[in-house]
mmCIF file of C-alpha atoms in Angstrom:
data_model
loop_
_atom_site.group_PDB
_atom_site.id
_atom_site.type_symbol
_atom_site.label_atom_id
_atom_site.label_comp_id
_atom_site.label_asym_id
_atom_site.label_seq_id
_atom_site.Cartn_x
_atom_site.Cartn_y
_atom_site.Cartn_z
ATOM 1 C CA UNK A 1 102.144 101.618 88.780
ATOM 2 C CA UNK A 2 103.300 104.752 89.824
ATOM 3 C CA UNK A 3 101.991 107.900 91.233
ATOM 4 C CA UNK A 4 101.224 111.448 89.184
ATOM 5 C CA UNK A 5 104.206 113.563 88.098
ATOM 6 C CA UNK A 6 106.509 110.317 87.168
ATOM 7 C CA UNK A 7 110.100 111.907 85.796
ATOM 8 C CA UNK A 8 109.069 115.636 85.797
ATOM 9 C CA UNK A 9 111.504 118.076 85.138
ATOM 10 C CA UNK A 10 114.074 114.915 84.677
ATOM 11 C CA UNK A 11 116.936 116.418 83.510
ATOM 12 C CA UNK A 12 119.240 113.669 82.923
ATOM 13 C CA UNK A 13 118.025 110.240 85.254
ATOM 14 C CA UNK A 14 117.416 107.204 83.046
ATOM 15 C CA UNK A 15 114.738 105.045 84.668
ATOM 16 C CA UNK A 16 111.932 102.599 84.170
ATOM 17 C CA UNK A 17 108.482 102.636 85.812
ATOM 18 C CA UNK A 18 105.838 99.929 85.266
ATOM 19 C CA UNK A 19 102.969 102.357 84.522
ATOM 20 C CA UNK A 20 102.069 106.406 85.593
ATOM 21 C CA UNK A 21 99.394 108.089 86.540
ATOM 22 C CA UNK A 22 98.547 111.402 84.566
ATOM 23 C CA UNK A 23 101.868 114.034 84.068
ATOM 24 C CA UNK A 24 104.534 111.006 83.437
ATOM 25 C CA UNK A 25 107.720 113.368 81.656
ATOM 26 C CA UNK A 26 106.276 116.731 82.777
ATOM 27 C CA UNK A 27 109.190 119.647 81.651
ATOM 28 C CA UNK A 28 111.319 116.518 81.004
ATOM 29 C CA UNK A 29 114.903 118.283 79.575
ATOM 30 C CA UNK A 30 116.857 115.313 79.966
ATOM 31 C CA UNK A 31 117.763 111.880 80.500
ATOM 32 C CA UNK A 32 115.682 108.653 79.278
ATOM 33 C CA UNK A 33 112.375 106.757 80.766
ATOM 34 C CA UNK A 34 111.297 103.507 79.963
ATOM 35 C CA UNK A 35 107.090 102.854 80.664
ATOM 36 C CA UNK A 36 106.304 99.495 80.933
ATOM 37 C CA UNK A 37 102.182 100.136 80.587
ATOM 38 C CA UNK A 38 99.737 102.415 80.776
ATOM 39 C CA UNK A 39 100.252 105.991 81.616
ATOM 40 C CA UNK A 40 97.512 108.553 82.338
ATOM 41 C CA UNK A 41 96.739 111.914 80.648
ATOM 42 C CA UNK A 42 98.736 114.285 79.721
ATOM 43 C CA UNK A 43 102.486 112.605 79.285
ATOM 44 C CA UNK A 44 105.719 114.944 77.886
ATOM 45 C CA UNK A 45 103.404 117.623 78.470
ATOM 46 C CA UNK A 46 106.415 120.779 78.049
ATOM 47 C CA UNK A 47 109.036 118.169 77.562
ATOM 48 C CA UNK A 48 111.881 119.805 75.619
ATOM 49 C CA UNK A 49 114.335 116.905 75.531
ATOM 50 C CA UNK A 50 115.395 113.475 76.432
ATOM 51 C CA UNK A 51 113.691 110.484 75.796
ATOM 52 C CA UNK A 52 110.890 108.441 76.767
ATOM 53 C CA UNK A 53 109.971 104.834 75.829
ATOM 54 C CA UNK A 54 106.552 103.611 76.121
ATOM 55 C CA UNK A 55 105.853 100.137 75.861
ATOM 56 C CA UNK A 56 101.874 100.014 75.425
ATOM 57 C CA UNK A 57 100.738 96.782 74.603
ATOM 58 C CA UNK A 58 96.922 97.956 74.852
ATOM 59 C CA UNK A 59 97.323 100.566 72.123
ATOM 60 C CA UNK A 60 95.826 103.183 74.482
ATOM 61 C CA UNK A 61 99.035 105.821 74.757
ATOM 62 C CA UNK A 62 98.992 107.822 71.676
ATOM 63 C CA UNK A 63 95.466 109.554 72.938
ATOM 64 C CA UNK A 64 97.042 110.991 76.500
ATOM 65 C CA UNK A 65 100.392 112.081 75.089
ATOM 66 C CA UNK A 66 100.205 116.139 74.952
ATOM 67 C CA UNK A 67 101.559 116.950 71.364
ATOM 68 C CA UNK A 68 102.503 120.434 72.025
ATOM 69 C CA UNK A 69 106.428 119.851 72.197
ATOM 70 C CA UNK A 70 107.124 115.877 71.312
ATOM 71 C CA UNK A 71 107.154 114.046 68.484
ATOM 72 C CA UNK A 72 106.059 110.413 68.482
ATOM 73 C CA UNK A 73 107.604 107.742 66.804
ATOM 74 C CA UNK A 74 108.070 103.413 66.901
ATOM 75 C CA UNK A 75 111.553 102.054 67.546
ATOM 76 C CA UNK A 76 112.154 99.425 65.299
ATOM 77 C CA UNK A 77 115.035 96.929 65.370
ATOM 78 C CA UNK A 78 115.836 97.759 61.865
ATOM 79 C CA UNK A 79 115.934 100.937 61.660
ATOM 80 C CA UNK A 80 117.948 103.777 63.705
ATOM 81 C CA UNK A 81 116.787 106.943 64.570
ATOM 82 C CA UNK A 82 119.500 110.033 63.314
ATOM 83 C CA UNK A 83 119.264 111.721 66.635
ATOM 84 C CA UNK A 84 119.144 108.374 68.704
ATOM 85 C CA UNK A 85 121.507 106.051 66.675
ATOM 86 C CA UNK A 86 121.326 103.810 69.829
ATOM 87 C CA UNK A 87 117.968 103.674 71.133
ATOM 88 C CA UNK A 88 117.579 100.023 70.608
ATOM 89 C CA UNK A 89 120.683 99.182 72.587
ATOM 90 C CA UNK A 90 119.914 101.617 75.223
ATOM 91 C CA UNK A 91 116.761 100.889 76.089
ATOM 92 C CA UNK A 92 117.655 96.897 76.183
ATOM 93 C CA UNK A 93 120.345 97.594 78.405
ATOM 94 C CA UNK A 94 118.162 99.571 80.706
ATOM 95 C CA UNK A 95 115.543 96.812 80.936
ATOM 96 C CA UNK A 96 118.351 94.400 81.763
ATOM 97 C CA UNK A 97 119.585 96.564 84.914
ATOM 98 C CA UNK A 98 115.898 97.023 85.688
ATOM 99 C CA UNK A 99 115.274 92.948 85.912
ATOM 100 C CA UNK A 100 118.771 92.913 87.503
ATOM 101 C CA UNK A 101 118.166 95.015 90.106
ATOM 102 C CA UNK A 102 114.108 94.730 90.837
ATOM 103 C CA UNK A 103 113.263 91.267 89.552
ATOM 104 C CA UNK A 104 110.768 92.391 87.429
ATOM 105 C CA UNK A 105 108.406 90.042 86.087
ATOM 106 C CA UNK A 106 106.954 92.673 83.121
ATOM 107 C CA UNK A 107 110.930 93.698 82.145
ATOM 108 C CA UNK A 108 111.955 90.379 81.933
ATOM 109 C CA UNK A 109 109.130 89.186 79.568
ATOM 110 C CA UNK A 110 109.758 92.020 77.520
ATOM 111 C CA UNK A 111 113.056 91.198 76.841
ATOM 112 C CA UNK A 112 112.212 87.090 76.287
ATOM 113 C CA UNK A 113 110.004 88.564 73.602
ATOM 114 C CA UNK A 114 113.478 90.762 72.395
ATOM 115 C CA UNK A 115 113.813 91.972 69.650
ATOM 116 C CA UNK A 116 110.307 90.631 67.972
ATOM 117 C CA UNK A 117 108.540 92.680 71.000
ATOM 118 C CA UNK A 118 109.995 95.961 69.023
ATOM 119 C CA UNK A 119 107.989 96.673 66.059
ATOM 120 C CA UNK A 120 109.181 96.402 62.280
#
């Protein structure tokens, strides 16, 4: 996991963090994160745009997400967001460079799990 303040005021970095503390996508504008776990209070608090994936196997997320300026929603691997057409395909690629590049262990059984992992 990483510390506070994950990704804020990203403005166009894609990346992938295995958990945040409290502030993960603070005044995000840009870009696209992938959270593999928990994050702590207060995520996409003033984000105004780009992306952020949240892989939350405990259920816990949609309670510390600040509401004023995101939408949630579930990817599904049937259905395709209008403003993110690609979403599915993006975030599997990232996941694959992550596990490329880092070895991760929580990446890598995400995408063993691919696509039944993503919800219907």
């Amino acid at each position: 996991m990483c510390a506070e303040r994950f990704a804020v005021r990203n403005s166009g970095v894609w990346a992938v963090v295995e958990g945040a503390g409290d502030h993960c996508c603070e005044y995000m504008t840009g870009g696209r994160v992938a959270v593999l776990g928990g994050t702590g209070s207060n995520f996409a608090a003033g984000m105004s745009g780009g992306v952020a994936w949240v892989w939350d196997p405990d259920q816990t997320f949609e309670s510390k997400v600040n509401r004023d300026m995101v939408e949630l929603s579930r990817m599904s691997a049937d259905e395709r967001l209008q403003g993110y057409p690609h979403d599915v395909e993006d975030l599997k690629a990232l996941l694959e460079a992550h596990v490329r590049f880092t070895g991760s262990v929580v990446a890598r059984q995400v995408l063993e799990q691919w696509p039944k992992v993503l919800p219907e």
